[in-house]
mmCIF file of N, CA and C in Angstrom:
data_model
loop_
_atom_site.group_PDB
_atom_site.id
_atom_site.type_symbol
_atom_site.label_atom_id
_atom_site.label_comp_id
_atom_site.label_asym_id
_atom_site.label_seq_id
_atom_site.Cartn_x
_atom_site.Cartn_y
_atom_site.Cartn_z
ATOM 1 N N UNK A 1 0.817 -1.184 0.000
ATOM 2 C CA UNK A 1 0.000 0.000 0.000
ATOM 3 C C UNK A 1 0.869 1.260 0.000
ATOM 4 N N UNK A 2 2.112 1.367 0.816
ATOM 5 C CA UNK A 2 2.695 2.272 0.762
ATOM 6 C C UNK A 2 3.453 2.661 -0.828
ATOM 7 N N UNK A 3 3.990 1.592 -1.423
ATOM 8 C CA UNK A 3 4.580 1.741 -2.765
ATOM 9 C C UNK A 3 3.379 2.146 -3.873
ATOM 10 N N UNK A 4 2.561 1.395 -3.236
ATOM 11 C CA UNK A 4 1.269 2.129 -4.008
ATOM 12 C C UNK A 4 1.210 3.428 -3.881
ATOM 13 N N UNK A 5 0.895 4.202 -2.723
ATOM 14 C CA UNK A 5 0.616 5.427 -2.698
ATOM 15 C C UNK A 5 1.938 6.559 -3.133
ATOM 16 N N UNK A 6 3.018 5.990 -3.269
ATOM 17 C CA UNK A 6 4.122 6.737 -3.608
ATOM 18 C C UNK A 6 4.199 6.742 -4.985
ATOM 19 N N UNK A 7 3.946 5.526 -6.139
ATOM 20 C CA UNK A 7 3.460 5.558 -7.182
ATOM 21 C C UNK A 7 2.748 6.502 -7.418
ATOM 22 N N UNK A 8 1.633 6.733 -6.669
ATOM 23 C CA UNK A 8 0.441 7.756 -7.319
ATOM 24 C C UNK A 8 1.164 9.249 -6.467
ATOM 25 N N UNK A 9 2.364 9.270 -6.452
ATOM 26 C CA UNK A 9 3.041 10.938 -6.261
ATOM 27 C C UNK A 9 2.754 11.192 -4.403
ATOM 28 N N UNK A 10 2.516 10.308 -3.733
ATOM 29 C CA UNK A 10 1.953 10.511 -2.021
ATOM 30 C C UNK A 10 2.931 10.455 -2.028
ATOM 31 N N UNK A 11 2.982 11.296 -0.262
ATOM 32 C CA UNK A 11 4.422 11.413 0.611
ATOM 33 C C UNK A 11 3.872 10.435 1.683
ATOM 34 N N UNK A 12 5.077 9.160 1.488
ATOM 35 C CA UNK A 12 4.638 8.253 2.605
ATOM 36 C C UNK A 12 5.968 8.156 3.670
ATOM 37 N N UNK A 13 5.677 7.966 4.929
ATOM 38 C CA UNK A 13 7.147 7.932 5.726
ATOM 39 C C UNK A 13 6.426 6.321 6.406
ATOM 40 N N UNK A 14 7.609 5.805 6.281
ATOM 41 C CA UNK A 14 7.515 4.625 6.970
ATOM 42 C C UNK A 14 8.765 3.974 8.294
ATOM 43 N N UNK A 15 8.396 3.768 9.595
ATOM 44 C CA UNK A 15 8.801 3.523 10.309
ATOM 45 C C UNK A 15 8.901 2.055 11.082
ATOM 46 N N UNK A 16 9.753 1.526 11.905
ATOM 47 C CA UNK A 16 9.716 0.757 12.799
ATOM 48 C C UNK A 16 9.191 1.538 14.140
ATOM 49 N N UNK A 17 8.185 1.132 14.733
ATOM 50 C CA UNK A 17 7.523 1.571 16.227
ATOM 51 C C UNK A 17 8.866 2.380 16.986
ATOM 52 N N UNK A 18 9.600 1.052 17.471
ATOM 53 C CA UNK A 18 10.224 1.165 18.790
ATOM 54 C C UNK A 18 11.273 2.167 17.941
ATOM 55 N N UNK A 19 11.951 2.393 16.794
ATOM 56 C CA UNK A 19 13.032 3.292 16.591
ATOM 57 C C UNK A 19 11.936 4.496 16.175
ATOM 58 N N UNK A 20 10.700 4.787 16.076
ATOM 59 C CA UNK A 20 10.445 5.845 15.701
ATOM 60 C C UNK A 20 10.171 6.590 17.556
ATOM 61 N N UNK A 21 9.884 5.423 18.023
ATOM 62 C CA UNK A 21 9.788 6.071 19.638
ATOM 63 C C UNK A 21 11.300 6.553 20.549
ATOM 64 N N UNK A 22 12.190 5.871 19.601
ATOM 65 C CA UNK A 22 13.577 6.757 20.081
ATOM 66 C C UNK A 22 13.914 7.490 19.212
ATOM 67 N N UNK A 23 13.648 7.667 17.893
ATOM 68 C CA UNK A 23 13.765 8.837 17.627
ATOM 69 C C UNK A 23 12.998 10.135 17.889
ATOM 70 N N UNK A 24 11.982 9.967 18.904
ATOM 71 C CA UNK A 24 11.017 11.206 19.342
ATOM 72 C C UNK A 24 11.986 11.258 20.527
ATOM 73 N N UNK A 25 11.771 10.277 21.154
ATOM 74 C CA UNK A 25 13.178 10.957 22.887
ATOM 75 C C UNK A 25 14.147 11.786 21.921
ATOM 76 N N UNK A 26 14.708 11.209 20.712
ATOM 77 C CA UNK A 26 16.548 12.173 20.956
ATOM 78 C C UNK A 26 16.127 13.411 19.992
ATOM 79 N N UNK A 27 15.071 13.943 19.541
ATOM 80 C CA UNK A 27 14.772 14.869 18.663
ATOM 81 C C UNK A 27 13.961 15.857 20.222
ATOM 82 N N UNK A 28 13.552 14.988 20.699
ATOM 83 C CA UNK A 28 12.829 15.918 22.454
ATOM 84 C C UNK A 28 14.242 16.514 23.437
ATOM 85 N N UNK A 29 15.448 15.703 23.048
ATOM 86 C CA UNK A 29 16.509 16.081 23.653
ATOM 87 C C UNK A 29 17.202 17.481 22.733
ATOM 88 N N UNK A 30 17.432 17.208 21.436
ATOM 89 C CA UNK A 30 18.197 18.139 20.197
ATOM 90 C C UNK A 30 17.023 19.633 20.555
ATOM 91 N N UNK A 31 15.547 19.451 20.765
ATOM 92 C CA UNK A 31 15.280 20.597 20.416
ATOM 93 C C UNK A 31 14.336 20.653 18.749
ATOM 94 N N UNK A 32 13.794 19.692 18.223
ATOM 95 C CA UNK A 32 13.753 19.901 16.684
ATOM 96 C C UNK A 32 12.567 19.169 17.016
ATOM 97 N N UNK A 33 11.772 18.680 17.860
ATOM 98 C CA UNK A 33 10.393 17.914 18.127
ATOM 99 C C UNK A 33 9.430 18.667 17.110
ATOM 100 N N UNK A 34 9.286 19.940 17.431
ATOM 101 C CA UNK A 34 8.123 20.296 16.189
ATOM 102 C C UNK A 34 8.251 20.521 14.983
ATOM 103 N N UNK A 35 9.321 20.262 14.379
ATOM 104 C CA UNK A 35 9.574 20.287 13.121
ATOM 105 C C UNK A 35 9.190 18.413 12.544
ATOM 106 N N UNK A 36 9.513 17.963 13.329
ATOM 107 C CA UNK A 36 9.533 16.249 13.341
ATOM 108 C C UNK A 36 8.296 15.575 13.158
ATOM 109 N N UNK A 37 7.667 16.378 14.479
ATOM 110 C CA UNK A 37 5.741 15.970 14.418
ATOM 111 C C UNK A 37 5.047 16.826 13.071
ATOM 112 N N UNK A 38 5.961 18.204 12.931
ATOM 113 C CA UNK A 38 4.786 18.435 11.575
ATOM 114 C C UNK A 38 5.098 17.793 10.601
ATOM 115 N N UNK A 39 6.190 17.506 10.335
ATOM 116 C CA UNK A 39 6.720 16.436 8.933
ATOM 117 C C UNK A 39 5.735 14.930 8.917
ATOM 118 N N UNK A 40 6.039 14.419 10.050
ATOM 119 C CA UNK A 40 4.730 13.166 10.606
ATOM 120 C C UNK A 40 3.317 13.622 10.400
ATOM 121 N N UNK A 41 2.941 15.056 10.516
ATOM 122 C CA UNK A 41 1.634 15.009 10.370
ATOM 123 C C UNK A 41 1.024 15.649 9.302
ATOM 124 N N UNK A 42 2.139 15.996 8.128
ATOM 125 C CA UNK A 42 1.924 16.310 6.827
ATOM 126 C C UNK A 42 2.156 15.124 5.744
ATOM 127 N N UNK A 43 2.564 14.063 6.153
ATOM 128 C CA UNK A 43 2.695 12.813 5.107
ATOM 129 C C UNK A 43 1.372 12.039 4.729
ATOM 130 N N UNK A 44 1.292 12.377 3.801
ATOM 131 C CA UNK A 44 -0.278 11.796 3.405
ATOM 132 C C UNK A 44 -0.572 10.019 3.916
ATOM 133 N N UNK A 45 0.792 9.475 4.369
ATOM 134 C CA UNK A 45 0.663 8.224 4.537
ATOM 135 C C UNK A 45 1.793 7.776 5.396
ATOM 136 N N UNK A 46 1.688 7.289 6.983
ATOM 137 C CA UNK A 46 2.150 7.225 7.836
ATOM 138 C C UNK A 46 1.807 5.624 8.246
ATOM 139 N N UNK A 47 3.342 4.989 7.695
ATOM 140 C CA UNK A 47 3.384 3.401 8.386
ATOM 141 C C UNK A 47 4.108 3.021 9.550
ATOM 142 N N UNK A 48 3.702 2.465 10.483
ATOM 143 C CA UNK A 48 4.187 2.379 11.864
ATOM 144 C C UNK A 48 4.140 0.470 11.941
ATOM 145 N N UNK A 49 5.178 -0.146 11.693
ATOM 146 C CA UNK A 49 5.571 -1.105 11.413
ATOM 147 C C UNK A 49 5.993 -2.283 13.162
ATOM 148 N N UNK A 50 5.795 -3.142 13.160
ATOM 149 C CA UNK A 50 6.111 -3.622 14.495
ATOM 150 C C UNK A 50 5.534 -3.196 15.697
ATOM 151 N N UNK A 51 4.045 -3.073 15.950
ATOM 152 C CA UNK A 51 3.796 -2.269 16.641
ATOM 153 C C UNK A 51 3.297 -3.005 17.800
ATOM 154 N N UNK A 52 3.929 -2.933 19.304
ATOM 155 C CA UNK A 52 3.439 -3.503 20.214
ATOM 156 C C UNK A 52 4.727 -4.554 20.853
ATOM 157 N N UNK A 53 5.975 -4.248 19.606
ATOM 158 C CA UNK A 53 7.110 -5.516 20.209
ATOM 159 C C UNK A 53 7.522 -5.030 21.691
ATOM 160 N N UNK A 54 7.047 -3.953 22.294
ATOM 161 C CA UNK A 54 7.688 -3.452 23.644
ATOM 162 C C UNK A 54 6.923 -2.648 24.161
ATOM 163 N N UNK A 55 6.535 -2.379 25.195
ATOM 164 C CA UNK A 55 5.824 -1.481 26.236
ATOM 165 C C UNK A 55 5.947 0.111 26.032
ATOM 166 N N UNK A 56 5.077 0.478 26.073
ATOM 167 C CA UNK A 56 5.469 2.053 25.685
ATOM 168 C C UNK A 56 5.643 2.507 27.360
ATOM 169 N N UNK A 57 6.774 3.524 27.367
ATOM 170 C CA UNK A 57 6.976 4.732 28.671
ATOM 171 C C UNK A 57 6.187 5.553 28.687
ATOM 172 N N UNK A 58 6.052 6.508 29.846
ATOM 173 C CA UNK A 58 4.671 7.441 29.693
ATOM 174 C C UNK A 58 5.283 8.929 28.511
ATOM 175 N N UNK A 59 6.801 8.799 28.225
ATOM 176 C CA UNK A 59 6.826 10.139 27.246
ATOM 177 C C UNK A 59 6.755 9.587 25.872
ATOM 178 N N UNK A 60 6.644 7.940 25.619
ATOM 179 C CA UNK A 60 5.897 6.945 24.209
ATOM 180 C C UNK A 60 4.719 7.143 24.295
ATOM 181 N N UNK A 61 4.336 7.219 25.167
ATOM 182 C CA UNK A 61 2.352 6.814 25.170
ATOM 183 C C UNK A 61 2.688 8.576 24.654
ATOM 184 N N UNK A 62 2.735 9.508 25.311
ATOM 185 C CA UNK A 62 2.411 10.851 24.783
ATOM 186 C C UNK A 62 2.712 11.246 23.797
ATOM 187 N N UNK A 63 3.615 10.365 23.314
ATOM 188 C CA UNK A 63 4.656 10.977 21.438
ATOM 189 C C UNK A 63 3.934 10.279 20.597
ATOM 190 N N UNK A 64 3.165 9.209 20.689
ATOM 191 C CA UNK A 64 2.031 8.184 20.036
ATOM 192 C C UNK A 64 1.018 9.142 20.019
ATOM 193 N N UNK A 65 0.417 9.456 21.431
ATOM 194 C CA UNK A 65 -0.803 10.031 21.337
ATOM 195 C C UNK A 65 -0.828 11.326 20.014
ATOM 196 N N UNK A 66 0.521 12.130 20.550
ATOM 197 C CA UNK A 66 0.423 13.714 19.673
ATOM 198 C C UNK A 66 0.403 13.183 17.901
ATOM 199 N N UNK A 67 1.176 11.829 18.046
ATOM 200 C CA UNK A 67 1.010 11.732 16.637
ATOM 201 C C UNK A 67 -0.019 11.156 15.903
ATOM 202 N N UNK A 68 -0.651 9.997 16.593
ATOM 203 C CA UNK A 68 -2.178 10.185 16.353
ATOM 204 C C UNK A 68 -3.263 10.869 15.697
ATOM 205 N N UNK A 69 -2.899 12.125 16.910
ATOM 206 C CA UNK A 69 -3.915 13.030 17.212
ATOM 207 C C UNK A 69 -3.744 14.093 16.407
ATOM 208 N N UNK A 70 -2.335 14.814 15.899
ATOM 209 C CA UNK A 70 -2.139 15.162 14.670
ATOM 210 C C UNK A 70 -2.315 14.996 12.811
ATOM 211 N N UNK A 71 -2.669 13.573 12.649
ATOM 212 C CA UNK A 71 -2.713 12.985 11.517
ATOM 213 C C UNK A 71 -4.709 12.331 11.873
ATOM 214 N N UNK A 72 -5.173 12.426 12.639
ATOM 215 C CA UNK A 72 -6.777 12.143 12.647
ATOM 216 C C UNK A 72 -7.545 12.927 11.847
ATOM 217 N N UNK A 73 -8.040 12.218 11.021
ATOM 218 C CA UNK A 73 -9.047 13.015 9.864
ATOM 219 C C UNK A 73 -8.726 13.919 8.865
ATOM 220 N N UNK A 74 -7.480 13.943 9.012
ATOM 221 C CA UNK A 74 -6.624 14.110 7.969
ATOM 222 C C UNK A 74 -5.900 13.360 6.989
ATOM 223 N N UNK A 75 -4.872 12.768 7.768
ATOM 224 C CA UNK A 75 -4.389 11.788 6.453
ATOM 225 C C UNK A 75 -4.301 10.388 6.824
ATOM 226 N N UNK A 76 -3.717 9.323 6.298
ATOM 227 C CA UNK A 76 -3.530 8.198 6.478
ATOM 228 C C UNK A 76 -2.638 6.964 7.563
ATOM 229 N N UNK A 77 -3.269 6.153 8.176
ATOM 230 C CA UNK A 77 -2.074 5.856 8.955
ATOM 231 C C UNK A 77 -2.145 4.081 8.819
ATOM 232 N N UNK A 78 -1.242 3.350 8.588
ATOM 233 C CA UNK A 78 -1.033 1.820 8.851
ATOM 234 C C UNK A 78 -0.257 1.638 9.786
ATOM 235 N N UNK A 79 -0.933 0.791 10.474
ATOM 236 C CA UNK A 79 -0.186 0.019 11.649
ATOM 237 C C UNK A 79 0.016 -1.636 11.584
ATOM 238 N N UNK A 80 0.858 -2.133 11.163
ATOM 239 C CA UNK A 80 1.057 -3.320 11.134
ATOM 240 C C UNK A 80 1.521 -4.331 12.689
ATOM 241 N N UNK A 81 0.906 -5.062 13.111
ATOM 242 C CA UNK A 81 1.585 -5.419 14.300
ATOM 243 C C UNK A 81 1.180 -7.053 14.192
ATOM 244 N N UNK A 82 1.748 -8.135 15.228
ATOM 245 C CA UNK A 82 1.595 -9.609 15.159
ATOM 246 C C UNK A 82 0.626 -9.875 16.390
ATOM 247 N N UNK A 83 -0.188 -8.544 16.955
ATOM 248 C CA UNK A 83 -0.837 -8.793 18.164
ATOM 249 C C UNK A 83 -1.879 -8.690 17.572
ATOM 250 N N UNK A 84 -3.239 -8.530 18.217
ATOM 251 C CA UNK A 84 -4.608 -8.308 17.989
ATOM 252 C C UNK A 84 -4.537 -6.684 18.481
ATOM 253 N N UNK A 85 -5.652 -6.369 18.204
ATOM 254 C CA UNK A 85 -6.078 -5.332 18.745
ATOM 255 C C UNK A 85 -6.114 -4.922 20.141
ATOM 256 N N UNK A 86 -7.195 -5.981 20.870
ATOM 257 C CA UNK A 86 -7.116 -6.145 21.920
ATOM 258 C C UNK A 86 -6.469 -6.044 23.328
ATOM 259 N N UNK A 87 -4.922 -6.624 22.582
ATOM 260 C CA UNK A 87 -3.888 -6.430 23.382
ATOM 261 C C UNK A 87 -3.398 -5.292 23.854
ATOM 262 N N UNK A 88 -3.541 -4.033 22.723
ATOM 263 C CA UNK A 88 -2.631 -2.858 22.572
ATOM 264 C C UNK A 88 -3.045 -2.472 23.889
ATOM 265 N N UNK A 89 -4.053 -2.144 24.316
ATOM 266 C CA UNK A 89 -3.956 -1.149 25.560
ATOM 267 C C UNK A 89 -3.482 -1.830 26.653
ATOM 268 N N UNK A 90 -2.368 -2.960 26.473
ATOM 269 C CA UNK A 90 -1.598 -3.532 27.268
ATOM 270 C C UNK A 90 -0.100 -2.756 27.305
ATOM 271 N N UNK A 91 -0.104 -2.866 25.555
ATOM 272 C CA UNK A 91 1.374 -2.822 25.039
ATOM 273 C C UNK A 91 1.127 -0.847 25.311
ATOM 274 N N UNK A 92 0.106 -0.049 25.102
ATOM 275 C CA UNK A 92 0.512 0.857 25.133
ATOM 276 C C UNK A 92 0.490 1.629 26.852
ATOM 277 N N UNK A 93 -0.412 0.933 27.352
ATOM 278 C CA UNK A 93 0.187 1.259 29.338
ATOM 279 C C UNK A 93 -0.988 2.169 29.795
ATOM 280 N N UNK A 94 -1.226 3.175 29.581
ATOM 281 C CA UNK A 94 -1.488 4.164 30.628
ATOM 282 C C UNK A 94 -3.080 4.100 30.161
ATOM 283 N N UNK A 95 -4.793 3.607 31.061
ATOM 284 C CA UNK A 95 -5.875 3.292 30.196
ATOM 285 C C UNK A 95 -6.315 4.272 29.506
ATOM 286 N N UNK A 96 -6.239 5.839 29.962
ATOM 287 C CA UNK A 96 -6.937 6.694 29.201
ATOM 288 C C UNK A 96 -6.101 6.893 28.025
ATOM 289 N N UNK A 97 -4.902 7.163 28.236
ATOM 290 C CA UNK A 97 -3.907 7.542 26.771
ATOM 291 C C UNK A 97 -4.117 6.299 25.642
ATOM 292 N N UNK A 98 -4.746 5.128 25.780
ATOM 293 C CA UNK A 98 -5.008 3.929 25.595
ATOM 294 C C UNK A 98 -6.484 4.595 24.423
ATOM 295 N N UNK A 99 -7.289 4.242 25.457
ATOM 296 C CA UNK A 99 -8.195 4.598 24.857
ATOM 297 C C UNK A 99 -8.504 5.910 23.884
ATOM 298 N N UNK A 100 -7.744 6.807 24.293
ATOM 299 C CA UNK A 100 -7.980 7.852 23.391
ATOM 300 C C UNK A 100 -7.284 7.666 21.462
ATOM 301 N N UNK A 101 -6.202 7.144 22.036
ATOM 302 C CA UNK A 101 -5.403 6.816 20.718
ATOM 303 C C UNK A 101 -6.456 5.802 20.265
ATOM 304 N N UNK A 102 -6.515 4.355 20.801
ATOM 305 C CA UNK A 102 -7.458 3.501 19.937
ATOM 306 C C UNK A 102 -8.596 4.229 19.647
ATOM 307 N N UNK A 103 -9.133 4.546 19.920
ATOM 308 C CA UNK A 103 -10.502 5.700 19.807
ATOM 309 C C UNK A 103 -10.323 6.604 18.361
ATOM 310 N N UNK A 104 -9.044 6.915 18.281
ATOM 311 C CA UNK A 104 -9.166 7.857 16.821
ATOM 312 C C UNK A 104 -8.595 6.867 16.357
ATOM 313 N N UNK A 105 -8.102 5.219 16.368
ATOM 314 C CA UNK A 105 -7.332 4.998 15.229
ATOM 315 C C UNK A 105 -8.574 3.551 14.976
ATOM 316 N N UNK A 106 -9.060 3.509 15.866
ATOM 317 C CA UNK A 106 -10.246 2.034 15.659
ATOM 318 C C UNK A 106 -11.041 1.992 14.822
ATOM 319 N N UNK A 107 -12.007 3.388 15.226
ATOM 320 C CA UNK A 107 -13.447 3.507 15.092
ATOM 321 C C UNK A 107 -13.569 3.944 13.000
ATOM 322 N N UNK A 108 -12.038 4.620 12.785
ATOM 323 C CA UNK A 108 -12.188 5.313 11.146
ATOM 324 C C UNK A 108 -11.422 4.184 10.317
ATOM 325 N N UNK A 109 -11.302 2.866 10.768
ATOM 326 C CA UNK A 109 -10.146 2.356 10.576
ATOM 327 C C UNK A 109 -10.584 0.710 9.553
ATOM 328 N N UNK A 110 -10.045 0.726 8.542
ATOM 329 C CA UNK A 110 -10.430 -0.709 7.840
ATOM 330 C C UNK A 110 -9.367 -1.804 8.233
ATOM 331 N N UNK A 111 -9.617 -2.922 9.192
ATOM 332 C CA UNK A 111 -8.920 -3.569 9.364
ATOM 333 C C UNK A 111 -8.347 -4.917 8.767
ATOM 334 N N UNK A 112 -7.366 -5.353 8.702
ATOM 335 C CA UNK A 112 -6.935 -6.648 7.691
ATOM 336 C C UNK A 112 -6.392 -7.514 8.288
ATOM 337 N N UNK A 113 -6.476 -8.685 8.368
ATOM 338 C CA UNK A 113 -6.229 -9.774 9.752
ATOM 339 C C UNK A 113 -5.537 -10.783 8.715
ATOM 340 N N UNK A 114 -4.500 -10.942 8.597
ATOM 341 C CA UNK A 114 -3.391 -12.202 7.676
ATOM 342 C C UNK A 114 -3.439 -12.684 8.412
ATOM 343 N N UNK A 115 -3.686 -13.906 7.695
ATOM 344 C CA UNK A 115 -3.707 -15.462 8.504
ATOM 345 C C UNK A 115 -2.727 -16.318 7.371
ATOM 346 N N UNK A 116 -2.384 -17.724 7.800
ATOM 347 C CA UNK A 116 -1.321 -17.928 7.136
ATOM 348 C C UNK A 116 0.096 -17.924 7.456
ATOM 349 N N UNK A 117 1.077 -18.849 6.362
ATOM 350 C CA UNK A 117 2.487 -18.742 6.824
ATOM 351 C C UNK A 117 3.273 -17.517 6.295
ATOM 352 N N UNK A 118 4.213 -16.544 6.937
ATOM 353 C CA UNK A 118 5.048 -15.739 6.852
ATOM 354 C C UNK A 118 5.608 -15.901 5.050
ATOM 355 N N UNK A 119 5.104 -14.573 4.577
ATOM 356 C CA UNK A 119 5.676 -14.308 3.221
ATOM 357 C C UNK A 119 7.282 -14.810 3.020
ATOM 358 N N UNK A 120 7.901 -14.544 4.503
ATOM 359 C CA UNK A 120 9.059 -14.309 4.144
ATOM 360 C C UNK A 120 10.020 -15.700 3.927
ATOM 361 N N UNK A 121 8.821 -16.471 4.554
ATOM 362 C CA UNK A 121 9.117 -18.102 4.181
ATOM 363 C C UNK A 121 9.767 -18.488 2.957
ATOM 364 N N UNK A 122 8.877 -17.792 2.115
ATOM 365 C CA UNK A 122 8.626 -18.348 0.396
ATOM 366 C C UNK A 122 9.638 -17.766 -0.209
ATOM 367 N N UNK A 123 10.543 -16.465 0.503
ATOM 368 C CA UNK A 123 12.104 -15.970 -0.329
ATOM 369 C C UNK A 123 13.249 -16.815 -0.655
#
């Protein structure tokens, strides 16, 4: 989907979870955080890859939430993860910051459930 949308001229940024959540700590350390979140919340298509391999901290749950909450009803977001849904407000910790994020990313959201052996089998 993402090569798709870059085909048709979209700005897509695509990430791993846990390095996009350290790259919000060391950009919160440099000083350059709002230049970072508006770039994140001007990409017509925002992939967040691995999502749930680790516990979010309470300044992850808040760098999730702003980015969320920046890109809602605006542009696009994929989240790929090997958990259910269900789980996340495990993996993401704190219940309200929980719910608020699933809340804008659930309710507008077409979901796709792969079942089956790992693509990466068949390389």
């Amino acid at each position: 989907m993402g090569h798709q949308a870059c085909s048709q001229g979209h700005k897509v940024l695509y990430y791993n979870t846990q390095k996009l959540m350290m790259k919000t700590k060391m950009i919160r350390i440099d000083g350059t955080f709002l230049k970072f979140f508006d770039k994140l919340a001007k990409a017509k298509l925002l992939i967040l890859d691995d999502f749930g391999l680790a516990h979010l901290d309470r300044k992850q749950q808040m760098d999730l939430m702003e980015i969320i909450e920046d890109r809602h009803g605006r542009s696009s977001t994929i989240i790929a993860s090997q958990l259910p849904v269900g789980s996340w407000y495990d993996i993401i910790g704190e219940a309200s910051i929980a719910d608020a994020i699933l809340d804008r990313l659930v309710h507008t959201s077409h979901r796709i459930e792969l079942k089956g052996e790992s693509l990466r089998k068949k390389l």
